[in-house]
């Protein structure tokens, strides 16, 4: 069992601001909880394979869980099941999720495995767990400077709730195209957002080195 599954989805990979913020958060968390373990999956560095026709066909029939068409999906769901917390670092792309993260969702939301259909809608079959989503964006989608819709948050919240994960906390790093000052302001705002959360409320603020290194 891992304490965290850390999914990152930015094409900027380890230089991504969302990734670096999430990574620093894990470092702060690990200082308080030295035994904490983290399983990392970089969806941009190691893209998942596209969905196959066999996978689509297997979904529509009563296919055994160990069918080869489900191998990738089964691997990702089992990986998620082994984590007590989920941390996602993702940029906003064209108002929503990057395609790499959407593909993870398409592999993980699986009828009969991670959710089942019910009379009132889909019912999640995985255990709920604290989930933190760090969203980076070049511009603003909330607050007084918002100039665009956010089609990412509600969708990702719905996708995770579909499989049983509803304890979701979104942390926004906005306005990142504005240079060093804007990044520093985004980090300060993100700290404020984190201070309202149960898991990260008591963490030490991250070092200013993180800001100046961006
Ligand atoms: C294909 C693409 C689409 C983007 N669409 C948006 C967008 O809709 N809204 C926005 O504010 N920023 C948009 N951006 C800017 C990214 O959100 C920004 O580059 C990202 O937050 C950088 O974060 P990172 O350092 O974590 O990778 C887009 C960037 C790319 C490459």
CSV table of C-alpha atoms and ligand atoms in Angstrom, one decimal:
chain,number,residue,atom,x,y,z
A,1,UNK,CA,0.0,0.0,0.0
A,2,UNK,CA,1.3,3.5,-0.9
A,3,UNK,CA,0.4,6.6,0.9
A,4,UNK,CA,0.2,8.6,-2.3
A,5,UNK,CA,-0.4,7.9,-6.0
A,6,UNK,CA,1.1,11.0,-7.7
A,7,UNK,CA,-0.2,11.5,-11.2
A,8,UNK,CA,1.4,14.3,-13.2
A,9,UNK,CA,0.1,15.3,-16.7
A,10,UNK,CA,2.0,18.4,-17.9
A,11,UNK,CA,4.1,18.1,-21.1
A,12,UNK,CA,6.6,20.2,-19.2
A,13,UNK,CA,7.1,17.1,-17.0
A,14,UNK,CA,9.5,17.8,-14.1
A,15,UNK,CA,9.9,21.5,-15.0
A,16,UNK,CA,6.1,22.0,-14.8
A,17,UNK,CA,5.1,24.5,-12.2
A,18,UNK,CA,2.2,22.2,-11.1
A,19,UNK,CA,4.5,19.3,-10.8
A,20,UNK,CA,7.1,21.2,-8.8
A,21,UNK,CA,4.5,22.6,-6.5
A,22,UNK,CA,3.0,19.1,-5.9
A,23,UNK,CA,6.5,17.7,-5.5
A,24,UNK,CA,7.4,20.3,-2.9
A,25,UNK,CA,4.2,19.6,-1.1
A,26,UNK,CA,5.1,15.9,-0.9
A,27,UNK,CA,8.5,16.8,0.4
A,28,UNK,CA,7.0,19.0,3.1
A,29,UNK,CA,4.5,16.2,3.9
A,30,UNK,CA,7.3,13.6,4.1
A,31,UNK,CA,9.2,15.8,6.6
A,32,UNK,CA,6.2,15.4,8.9
A,33,UNK,CA,5.6,11.8,8.0
A,34,UNK,CA,8.9,10.2,7.1
A,35,UNK,CA,7.5,6.8,6.5
A,36,UNK,CA,5.1,8.1,3.7
A,37,UNK,CA,5.5,6.4,0.4
A,38,UNK,CA,4.8,7.8,-3.0
A,39,UNK,CA,4.2,6.0,-6.3
A,40,UNK,CA,4.7,8.4,-9.2
A,41,UNK,CA,3.2,8.2,-12.6
A,42,UNK,CA,4.1,10.8,-15.2
A,43,UNK,CA,1.4,10.6,-17.8
A,44,UNK,CA,3.4,12.9,-20.2
A,45,UNK,CA,6.8,11.2,-19.9
A,46,UNK,CA,5.2,7.8,-20.1
A,47,UNK,CA,2.0,8.2,-22.2
A,48,UNK,CA,-0.6,5.5,-21.8
A,49,UNK,CA,-1.5,3.5,-25.0
A,50,UNK,CA,-4.6,4.6,-26.8
A,51,UNK,CA,-7.8,2.7,-26.2
A,52,UNK,CA,-8.0,-0.4,-28.4
A,53,UNK,CA,-11.1,-1.7,-30.3
A,54,UNK,CA,-10.8,-4.9,-28.2
A,55,UNK,CA,-11.1,-2.8,-25.0
A,56,UNK,CA,-14.2,-1.1,-26.3
A,57,UNK,CA,-15.7,-4.4,-27.3
A,58,UNK,CA,-14.9,-6.1,-24.0
A,59,UNK,CA,-16.7,-3.3,-22.1
A,60,UNK,CA,-20.0,-4.1,-23.8
A,61,UNK,CA,-19.9,-7.8,-22.8
A,62,UNK,CA,-19.5,-9.8,-19.6
A,63,UNK,CA,-15.8,-10.1,-20.1
A,64,UNK,CA,-13.6,-11.7,-17.4
A,65,UNK,CA,-11.4,-9.3,-15.4
A,66,UNK,CA,-8.3,-11.1,-16.5
A,67,UNK,CA,-9.1,-10.7,-20.2
A,68,UNK,CA,-6.0,-9.3,-22.1
A,69,UNK,CA,-8.1,-6.4,-23.3
A,70,UNK,CA,-8.3,-5.2,-19.7
A,71,UNK,CA,-4.6,-5.6,-18.9
A,72,UNK,CA,-3.7,-1.9,-19.0
A,73,UNK,CA,-6.9,-0.8,-17.3
A,74,UNK,CA,-6.6,-3.4,-14.6
A,75,UNK,CA,-3.0,-2.3,-13.9
A,76,UNK,CA,-4.0,1.3,-13.5
A,77,UNK,CA,-7.0,0.5,-11.3
A,78,UNK,CA,-5.0,-1.8,-9.1
A,79,UNK,CA,-2.3,1.0,-8.8
A,80,UNK,CA,-5.0,3.4,-7.7
A,81,UNK,CA,-6.4,0.8,-5.2
A,82,UNK,CA,-3.0,0.5,-3.6
A,83,UNK,CA,-2.9,4.2,-2.7
A,84,UNK,CA,-4.6,5.7,0.4
A,85,UNK,CA,-4.3,9.3,-1.1
A,86,UNK,CA,-4.3,10.6,-4.6
A,87,UNK,CA,-2.4,13.7,-5.8
A,88,UNK,CA,-2.8,15.0,-9.3
A,89,UNK,CA,-0.7,17.8,-10.9
A,90,UNK,CA,-2.3,19.0,-14.2
A,91,UNK,CA,-2.2,22.0,-16.4
A,92,UNK,CA,-5.4,23.4,-17.9
A,93,UNK,CA,-5.4,22.8,-21.7
A,94,UNK,CA,-8.1,24.6,-23.7
A,95,UNK,CA,-10.3,25.0,-20.6
A,96,UNK,CA,-10.1,21.4,-19.6
A,97,UNK,CA,-7.9,18.4,-18.9
A,98,UNK,CA,-4.8,17.6,-21.0
A,99,UNK,CA,-5.4,14.5,-23.2
A,100,UNK,CA,-2.9,12.4,-21.3
A,101,UNK,CA,-5.0,12.7,-18.1
A,102,UNK,CA,-8.3,12.1,-20.0
A,103,UNK,CA,-6.8,8.9,-21.3
A,104,UNK,CA,-6.0,7.8,-17.8
A,105,UNK,CA,-9.7,8.4,-17.0
A,106,UNK,CA,-10.8,6.3,-20.0
A,107,UNK,CA,-8.6,3.4,-18.8
A,108,UNK,CA,-9.7,3.7,-15.1
A,109,UNK,CA,-13.5,4.4,-15.4
A,110,UNK,CA,-14.6,0.9,-16.3
A,111,UNK,CA,-18.1,-0.5,-16.0
A,112,UNK,CA,-18.3,-3.5,-13.8
A,113,UNK,CA,-14.9,-2.9,-12.2
A,114,UNK,CA,-14.5,0.7,-11.0
A,115,UNK,CA,-18.2,1.6,-11.2
A,116,UNK,CA,-21.5,-0.1,-11.7
A,117,UNK,CA,-24.7,1.2,-13.2
A,118,UNK,CA,-27.6,1.7,-10.8
A,119,UNK,CA,-31.2,2.9,-11.0
A,120,UNK,CA,-30.1,6.4,-9.9
A,121,UNK,CA,-26.9,6.5,-12.0
A,122,UNK,CA,-23.4,5.2,-11.7
A,123,UNK,CA,-22.1,3.9,-8.4
A,124,UNK,CA,-18.4,4.0,-7.5
A,125,UNK,CA,-16.8,0.7,-6.5
A,126,UNK,CA,-13.4,2.0,-5.3
A,127,UNK,CA,-12.8,3.3,-1.8
A,128,UNK,CA,-12.9,7.0,-1.2
A,129,UNK,CA,-9.6,8.7,-0.3
A,130,UNK,CA,-8.3,12.2,0.2
A,131,UNK,CA,-7.5,13.6,-3.2
A,132,UNK,CA,-5.6,16.8,-4.0
A,133,UNK,CA,-5.6,18.3,-7.5
A,134,UNK,CA,-3.1,21.0,-8.4
A,135,UNK,CA,-4.3,22.8,-11.5
A,136,UNK,CA,-1.9,25.2,-13.3
A,137,UNK,CA,-3.1,27.6,-15.9
A,138,UNK,CA,-1.6,30.4,-18.0
A,139,UNK,CA,-4.6,32.7,-17.4
A,140,UNK,CA,-7.4,33.0,-14.8
A,141,UNK,CA,-10.6,31.1,-14.6
A,142,UNK,CA,-11.9,32.1,-11.2
A,143,UNK,CA,-11.7,35.3,-9.1
A,144,UNK,CA,-11.9,38.9,-10.3
A,145,UNK,CA,-9.4,38.4,-13.1
A,146,UNK,CA,-11.2,35.4,-14.6
A,147,UNK,CA,-11.6,35.7,-18.4
A,148,UNK,CA,-12.4,32.0,-19.4
A,149,UNK,CA,-14.5,29.1,-18.2
A,150,UNK,CA,-13.2,26.2,-16.2
A,151,UNK,CA,-14.4,23.0,-17.8
A,152,UNK,CA,-11.7,21.0,-16.0
A,153,UNK,CA,-12.8,21.0,-12.3
A,154,UNK,CA,-16.4,19.9,-12.5
A,155,UNK,CA,-15.6,17.2,-15.1
A,156,UNK,CA,-12.7,15.8,-13.1
A,157,UNK,CA,-14.7,15.9,-9.9
A,158,UNK,CA,-17.5,14.0,-11.7
A,159,UNK,CA,-15.1,11.4,-13.2
A,160,UNK,CA,-13.5,10.7,-9.8
A,161,UNK,CA,-16.9,10.6,-8.0
A,162,UNK,CA,-18.1,8.0,-10.6
A,163,UNK,CA,-15.5,5.6,-9.2
A,164,UNK,CA,-16.1,6.4,-5.6
A,165,UNK,CA,-13.7,9.2,-4.9
A,166,UNK,CA,-15.5,12.3,-3.6
A,167,UNK,CA,-13.0,13.7,-1.1
A,168,UNK,CA,-11.5,16.1,-3.6
A,169,UNK,CA,-9.7,19.3,-3.0
A,170,UNK,CA,-8.7,21.6,-5.9
A,171,UNK,CA,-5.8,23.9,-5.6
A,172,UNK,CA,-5.3,26.5,-8.4
A,173,UNK,CA,-2.1,28.0,-9.6
A,174,UNK,CA,-3.5,30.7,-12.0
A,175,UNK,CA,-2.0,33.4,-14.2
A,176,UNK,CA,1.3,31.7,-14.7
A,177,UNK,CA,2.1,33.4,-18.0
A,178,UNK,CA,2.6,36.6,-16.0
A,179,UNK,CA,6.3,36.0,-15.0
A,180,UNK,CA,8.0,35.6,-11.7
A,181,UNK,CA,5.8,38.0,-9.8
A,182,UNK,CA,2.7,36.2,-11.0
A,183,UNK,CA,4.1,32.8,-10.1
A,184,UNK,CA,5.0,34.0,-6.6
A,185,UNK,CA,1.4,35.4,-6.3
A,186,UNK,CA,0.0,32.0,-7.5
A,187,UNK,CA,2.1,30.1,-5.0
A,188,UNK,CA,0.9,32.4,-2.2
A,189,UNK,CA,-2.7,31.9,-3.2
A,190,UNK,CA,-2.2,28.2,-3.4
A,191,UNK,CA,-0.7,28.1,0.1
A,192,UNK,CA,-3.8,30.0,1.3
A,193,UNK,CA,-6.0,27.4,-0.4
A,194,UNK,CA,-4.0,24.5,1.1
A,195,UNK,CA,-4.3,26.0,4.6
A,196,UNK,CA,-8.1,25.4,4.3
A,197,UNK,CA,-7.6,21.7,3.7
A,198,UNK,CA,-7.5,18.9,6.3
A,199,UNK,CA,-4.3,17.2,5.1
A,200,UNK,CA,-2.0,20.1,4.4
A,201,UNK,CA,-3.3,22.8,6.8
A,202,UNK,CA,-0.3,22.4,9.1
A,203,UNK,CA,2.5,22.2,6.6
A,204,UNK,CA,5.4,24.6,6.6
A,205,UNK,CA,5.3,27.1,3.7
A,206,UNK,CA,7.6,25.9,0.9
A,207,UNK,CA,10.9,27.7,0.5
A,208,UNK,CA,11.1,30.8,-1.6
A,209,UNK,CA,13.8,28.9,-3.6
A,210,UNK,CA,10.9,27.1,-5.3
A,211,UNK,CA,9.6,30.5,-6.6
A,212,UNK,CA,12.9,31.9,-7.7
A,213,UNK,CA,13.9,28.6,-9.4
A,214,UNK,CA,10.8,28.8,-11.7
B,1,LIG,C1,-2.3,23.2,-25.7
B,1,LIG,C2,-2.4,24.2,-24.5
B,1,LIG,C3,-3.6,24.7,-24.2
B,1,LIG,C4,-3.7,25.6,-23.2
B,1,LIG,N1,-4.9,26.1,-22.8
B,1,LIG,C5,-5.0,26.9,-21.8
B,1,LIG,C6,-6.3,27.4,-21.3
B,1,LIG,O1,-7.3,27.0,-21.9
B,1,LIG,N2,-6.3,28.3,-20.3
B,1,LIG,C7,-5.2,28.7,-19.7
B,1,LIG,O2,-5.3,29.5,-18.7
B,1,LIG,N3,-4.0,28.3,-20.0
B,1,LIG,C8,-3.9,27.4,-21.1
B,1,LIG,N4,-2.6,26.9,-21.4
B,1,LIG,C9,-1.5,27.4,-20.7
B,1,LIG,C10,-1.1,26.3,-19.7
B,1,LIG,O3,-2.2,26.1,-18.7
B,1,LIG,C11,0.1,26.6,-19.0
B,1,LIG,O4,1.1,26.5,-19.9
B,1,LIG,C12,0.3,25.6,-17.9
B,1,LIG,O5,-0.5,25.9,-16.8
B,1,LIG,C13,1.8,25.6,-17.5
B,1,LIG,O6,1.8,24.8,-16.3
B,1,LIG,P1,2.9,23.8,-16.0
B,1,LIG,O7,4.2,24.6,-15.8
B,1,LIG,O8,2.5,23.1,-14.8
B,1,LIG,O9,3.1,22.9,-17.2
B,1,LIG,C14,-2.5,26.0,-22.5
B,1,LIG,C15,-1.3,25.5,-22.8
B,1,LIG,C16,-1.2,24.6,-23.9
B,1,LIG,C17,0.2,24.0,-24.2
